[in-house]
Short mmCIF file of C-alpha atoms in Angstrom, two decimals:
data_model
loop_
_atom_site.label_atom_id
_atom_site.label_comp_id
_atom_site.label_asym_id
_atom_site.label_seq_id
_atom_site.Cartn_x
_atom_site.Cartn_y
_atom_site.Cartn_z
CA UNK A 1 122.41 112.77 90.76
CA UNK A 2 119.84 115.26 92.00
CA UNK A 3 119.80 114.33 95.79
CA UNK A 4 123.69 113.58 95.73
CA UNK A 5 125.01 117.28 96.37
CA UNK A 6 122.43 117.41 99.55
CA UNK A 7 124.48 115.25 101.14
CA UNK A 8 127.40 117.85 101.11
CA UNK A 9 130.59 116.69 102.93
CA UNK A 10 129.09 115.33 106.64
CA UNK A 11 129.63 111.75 106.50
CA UNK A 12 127.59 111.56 110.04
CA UNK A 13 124.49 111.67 107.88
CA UNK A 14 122.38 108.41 107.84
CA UNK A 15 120.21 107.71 104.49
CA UNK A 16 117.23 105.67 105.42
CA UNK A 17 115.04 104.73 102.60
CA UNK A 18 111.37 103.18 103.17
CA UNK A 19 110.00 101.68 100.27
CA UNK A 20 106.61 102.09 100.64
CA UNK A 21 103.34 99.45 99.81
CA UNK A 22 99.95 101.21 99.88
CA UNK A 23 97.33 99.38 101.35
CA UNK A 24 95.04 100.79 98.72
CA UNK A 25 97.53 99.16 95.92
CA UNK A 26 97.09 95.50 97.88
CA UNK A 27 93.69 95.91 98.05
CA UNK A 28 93.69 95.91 94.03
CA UNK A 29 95.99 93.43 94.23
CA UNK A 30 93.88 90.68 95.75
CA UNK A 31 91.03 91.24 93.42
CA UNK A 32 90.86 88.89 90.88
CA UNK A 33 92.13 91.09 88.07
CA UNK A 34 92.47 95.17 87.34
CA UNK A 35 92.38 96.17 84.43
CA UNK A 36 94.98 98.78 83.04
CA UNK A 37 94.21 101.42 80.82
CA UNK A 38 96.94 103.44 78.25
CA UNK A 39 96.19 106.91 78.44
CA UNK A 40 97.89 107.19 74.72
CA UNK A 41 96.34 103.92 73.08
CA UNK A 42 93.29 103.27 74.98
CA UNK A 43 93.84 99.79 74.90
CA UNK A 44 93.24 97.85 78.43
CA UNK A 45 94.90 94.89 79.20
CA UNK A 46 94.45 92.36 82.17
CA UNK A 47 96.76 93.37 85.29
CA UNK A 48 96.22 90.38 87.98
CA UNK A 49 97.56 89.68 91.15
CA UNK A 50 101.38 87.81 89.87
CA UNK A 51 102.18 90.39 87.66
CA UNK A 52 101.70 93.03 90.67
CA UNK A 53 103.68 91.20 92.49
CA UNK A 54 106.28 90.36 90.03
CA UNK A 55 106.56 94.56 89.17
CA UNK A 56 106.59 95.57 92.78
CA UNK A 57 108.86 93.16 93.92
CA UNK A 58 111.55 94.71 91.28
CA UNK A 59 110.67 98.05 92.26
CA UNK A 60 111.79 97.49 95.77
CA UNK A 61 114.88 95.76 94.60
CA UNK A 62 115.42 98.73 92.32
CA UNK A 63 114.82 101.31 94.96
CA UNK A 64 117.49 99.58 97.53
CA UNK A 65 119.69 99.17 95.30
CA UNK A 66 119.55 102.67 93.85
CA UNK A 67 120.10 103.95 97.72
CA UNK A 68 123.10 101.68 98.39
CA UNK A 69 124.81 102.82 94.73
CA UNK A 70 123.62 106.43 96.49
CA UNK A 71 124.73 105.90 99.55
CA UNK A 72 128.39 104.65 98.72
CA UNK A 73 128.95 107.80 96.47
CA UNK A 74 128.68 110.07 98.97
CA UNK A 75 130.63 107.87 102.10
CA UNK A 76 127.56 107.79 104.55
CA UNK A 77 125.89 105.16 106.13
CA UNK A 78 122.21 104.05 105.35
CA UNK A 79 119.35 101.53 105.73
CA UNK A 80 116.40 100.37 103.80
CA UNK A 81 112.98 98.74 105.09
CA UNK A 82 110.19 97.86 103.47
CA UNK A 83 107.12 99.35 105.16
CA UNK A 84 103.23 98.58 104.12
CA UNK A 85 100.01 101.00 104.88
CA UNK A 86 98.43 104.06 104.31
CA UNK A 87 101.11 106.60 102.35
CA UNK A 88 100.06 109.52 103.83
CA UNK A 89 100.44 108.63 107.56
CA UNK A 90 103.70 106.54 106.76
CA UNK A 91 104.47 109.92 105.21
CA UNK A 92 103.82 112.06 108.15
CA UNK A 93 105.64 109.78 110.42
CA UNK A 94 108.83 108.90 108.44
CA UNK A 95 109.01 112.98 107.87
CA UNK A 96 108.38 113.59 111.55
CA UNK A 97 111.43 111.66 112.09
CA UNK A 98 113.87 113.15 109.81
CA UNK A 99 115.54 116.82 108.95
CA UNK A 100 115.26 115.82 105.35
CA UNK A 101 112.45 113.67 103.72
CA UNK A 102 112.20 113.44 99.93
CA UNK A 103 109.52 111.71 98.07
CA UNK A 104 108.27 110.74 94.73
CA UNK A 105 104.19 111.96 93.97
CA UNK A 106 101.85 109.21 92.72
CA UNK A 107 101.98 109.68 89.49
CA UNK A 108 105.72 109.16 89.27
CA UNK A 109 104.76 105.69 90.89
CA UNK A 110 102.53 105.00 88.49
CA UNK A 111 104.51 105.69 85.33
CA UNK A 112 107.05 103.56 86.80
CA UNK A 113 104.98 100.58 86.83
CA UNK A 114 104.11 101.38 82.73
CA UNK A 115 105.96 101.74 80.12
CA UNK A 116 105.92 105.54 80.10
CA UNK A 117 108.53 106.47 82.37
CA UNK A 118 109.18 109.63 83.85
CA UNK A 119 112.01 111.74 82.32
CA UNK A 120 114.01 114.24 84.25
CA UNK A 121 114.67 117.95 82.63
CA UNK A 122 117.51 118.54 81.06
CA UNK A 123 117.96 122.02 83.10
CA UNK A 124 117.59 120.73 86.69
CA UNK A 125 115.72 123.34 87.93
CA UNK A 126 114.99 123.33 92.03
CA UNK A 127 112.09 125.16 92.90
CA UNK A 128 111.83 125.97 96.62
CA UNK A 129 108.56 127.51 98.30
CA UNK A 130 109.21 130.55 101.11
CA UNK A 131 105.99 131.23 103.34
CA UNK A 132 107.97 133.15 106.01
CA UNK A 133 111.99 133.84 106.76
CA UNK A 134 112.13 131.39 109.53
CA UNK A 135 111.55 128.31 108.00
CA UNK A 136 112.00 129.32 104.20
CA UNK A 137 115.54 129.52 105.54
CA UNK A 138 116.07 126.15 105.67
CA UNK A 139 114.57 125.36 102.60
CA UNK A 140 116.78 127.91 101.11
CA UNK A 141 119.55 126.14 102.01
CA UNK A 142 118.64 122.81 100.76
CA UNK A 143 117.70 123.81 97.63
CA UNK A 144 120.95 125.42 97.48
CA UNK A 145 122.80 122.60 97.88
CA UNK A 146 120.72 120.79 95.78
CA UNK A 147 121.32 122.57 92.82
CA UNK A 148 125.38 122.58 93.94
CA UNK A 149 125.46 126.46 94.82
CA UNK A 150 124.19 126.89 90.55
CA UNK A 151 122.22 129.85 91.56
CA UNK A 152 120.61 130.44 88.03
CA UNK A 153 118.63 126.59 88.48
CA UNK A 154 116.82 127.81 91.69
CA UNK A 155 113.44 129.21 91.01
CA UNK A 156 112.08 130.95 94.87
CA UNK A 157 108.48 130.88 95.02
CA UNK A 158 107.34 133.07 97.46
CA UNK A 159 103.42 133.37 98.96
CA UNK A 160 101.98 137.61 99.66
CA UNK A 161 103.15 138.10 102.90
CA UNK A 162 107.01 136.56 102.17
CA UNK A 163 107.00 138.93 98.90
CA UNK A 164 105.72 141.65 100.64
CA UNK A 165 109.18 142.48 103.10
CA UNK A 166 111.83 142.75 99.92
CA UNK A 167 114.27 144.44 102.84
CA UNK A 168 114.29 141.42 104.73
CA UNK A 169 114.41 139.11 101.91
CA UNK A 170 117.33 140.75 100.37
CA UNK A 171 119.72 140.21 103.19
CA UNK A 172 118.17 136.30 104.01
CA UNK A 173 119.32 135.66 100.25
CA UNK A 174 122.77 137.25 101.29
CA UNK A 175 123.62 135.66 104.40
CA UNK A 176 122.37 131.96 102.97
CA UNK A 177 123.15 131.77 99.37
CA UNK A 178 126.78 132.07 97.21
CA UNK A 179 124.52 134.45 94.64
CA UNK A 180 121.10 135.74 94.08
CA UNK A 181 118.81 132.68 93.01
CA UNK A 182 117.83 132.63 89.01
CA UNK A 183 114.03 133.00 89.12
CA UNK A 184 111.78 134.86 91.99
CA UNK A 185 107.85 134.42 91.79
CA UNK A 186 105.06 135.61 93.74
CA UNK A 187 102.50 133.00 93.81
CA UNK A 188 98.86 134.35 93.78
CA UNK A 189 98.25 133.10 97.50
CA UNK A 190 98.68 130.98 99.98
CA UNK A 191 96.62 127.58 98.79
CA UNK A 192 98.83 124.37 98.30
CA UNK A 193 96.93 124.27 94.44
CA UNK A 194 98.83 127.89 93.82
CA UNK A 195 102.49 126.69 94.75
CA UNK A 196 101.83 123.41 92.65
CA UNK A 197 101.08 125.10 89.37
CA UNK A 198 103.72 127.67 90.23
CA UNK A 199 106.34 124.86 90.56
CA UNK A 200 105.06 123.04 87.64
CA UNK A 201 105.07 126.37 85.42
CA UNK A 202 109.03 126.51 86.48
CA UNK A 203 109.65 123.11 85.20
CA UNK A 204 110.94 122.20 88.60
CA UNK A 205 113.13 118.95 88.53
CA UNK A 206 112.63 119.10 92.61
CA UNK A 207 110.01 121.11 94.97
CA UNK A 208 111.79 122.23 98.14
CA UNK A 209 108.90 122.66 100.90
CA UNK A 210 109.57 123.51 104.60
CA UNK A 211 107.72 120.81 106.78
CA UNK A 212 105.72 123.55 108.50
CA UNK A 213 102.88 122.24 110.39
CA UNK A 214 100.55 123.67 107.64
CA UNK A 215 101.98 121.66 104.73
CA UNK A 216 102.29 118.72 107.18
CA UNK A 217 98.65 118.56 107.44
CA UNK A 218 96.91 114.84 105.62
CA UNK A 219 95.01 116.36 103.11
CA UNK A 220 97.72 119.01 102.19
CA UNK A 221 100.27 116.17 101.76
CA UNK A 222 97.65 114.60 99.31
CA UNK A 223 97.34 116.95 97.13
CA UNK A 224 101.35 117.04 96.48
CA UNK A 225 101.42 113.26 96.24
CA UNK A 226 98.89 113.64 93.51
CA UNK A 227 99.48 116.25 91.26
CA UNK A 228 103.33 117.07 91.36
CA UNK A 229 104.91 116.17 88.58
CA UNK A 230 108.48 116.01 90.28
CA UNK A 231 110.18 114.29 93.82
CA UNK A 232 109.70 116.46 97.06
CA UNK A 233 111.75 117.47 99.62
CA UNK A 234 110.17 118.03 102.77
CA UNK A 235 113.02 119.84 105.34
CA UNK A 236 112.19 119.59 108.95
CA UNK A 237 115.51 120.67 109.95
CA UNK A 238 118.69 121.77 108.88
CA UNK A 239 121.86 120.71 110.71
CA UNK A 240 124.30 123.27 111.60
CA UNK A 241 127.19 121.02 110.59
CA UNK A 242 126.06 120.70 107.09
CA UNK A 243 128.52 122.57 105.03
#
């Protein structure tokens, strides 16, 4: 329901989802047992190599199944592979490769494969990051669409330098989105740890990012894999035909 009105009405749009197996997850895998610990409880329990495989297997099943129930909603066509390595270079290259890329952080991995699951807001709010006019254009945009052209759910956070030209601002909000967005916040600077906390103070449901060589970078990419709370969306490019 949240990545369904990013589709919009093109039905030449291809879904692709990659289900992703981190070669730092097998390598726990093949040791003889991991043990793991409830953050609530404290208790530990044994977590060996079956039971691994057993939960992983039904995540993948889950995840291709949850794209094909996606994919028929909204009338496109779409494929699924199952792809096994590092997540941050799989990461780089699968977003390299599309206009849109939109991921889940670790930790929403994690609680999937507990009992704690993660639960998404009741307000859906997008929050979309705007470094310069260029590129925060296109981010714009998705998170418009996003949030189905609901205005008062987007939440712009925008670094010194994108804050500092209202002018210009005002008339990019104009020309690319049906009203003024709800929220506008200047985040302290330009660090990726800045635009996390921002995001997570908005209670963002989604984190709209342009896939500027900067946030493209490994360790960059990291750091929003790890401590976002909520799925990413990376936009490389933004078709013209996307109404």
């Amino acid at each position: 329901d949240v990545v369904l009105p990013l589709l919009g009405r093109d039905k030449a749009v291809e879904m692709q989802g990659v289900f992703l197996e981190e070669a730092e997850l097998r390598h726990a895998a093949d040791l003889p047992f991991v043990k793991e610990l409830c953050r609530v409880t404290f208790s530990v329990r044994e977590f060996n190599r079956d039971q691994f495989e057993q939960v992983l297997a039904l995540r993948m099943r889950t995840a291709q199944r949850a794209l094909s129930v996606l994919a028929k909603r909204a009338g496109v066509a779409h494929s699924f592979r199952n792809v096994r390595g590092s997540a941050i270079s799989l990461l780089v290259e699968t977003a390299n490769q599309s206009d849109i890329t939109i991921f889940e952080p670790a930790r929403m991995i994690a609680s999937a494969m507990s009992s704690r699951r993660y639960k998404i807001p009741a307000m859906q709010r997008i929050a979309v990051a705007v470094s310069d006019l260029e590129s925060g254009g296109r981010a714009l945009l998705a998170a418009s669409h996003l949030a189905s052209g609901e205005m008062n759910r987007v939440s712009v956070l925008l670094t010194p330098s994108a804050a500092s030209d209202t002018s210009a601002l005002e008339r990019l909000f104009k020309e690319l989105l049906p009203a003024p967005p709800g929220r506008i916040r200047t985040i302290p600077d330009y660090g990726v740890n800045s635009l996390i906390e921002s995001a997570q103070a908005e209670g963002a449901a989604m984190l709209v990012v342009s896939a500027t060589p900067e946030l493209m970078d490994p360790g960059t990419l990291q750091l929003l894999r790890q401590r976002v709370r909520c799925p990413i969306c990376l936009v490389r490019q933004w078709g013209e035909n996307v109404q």
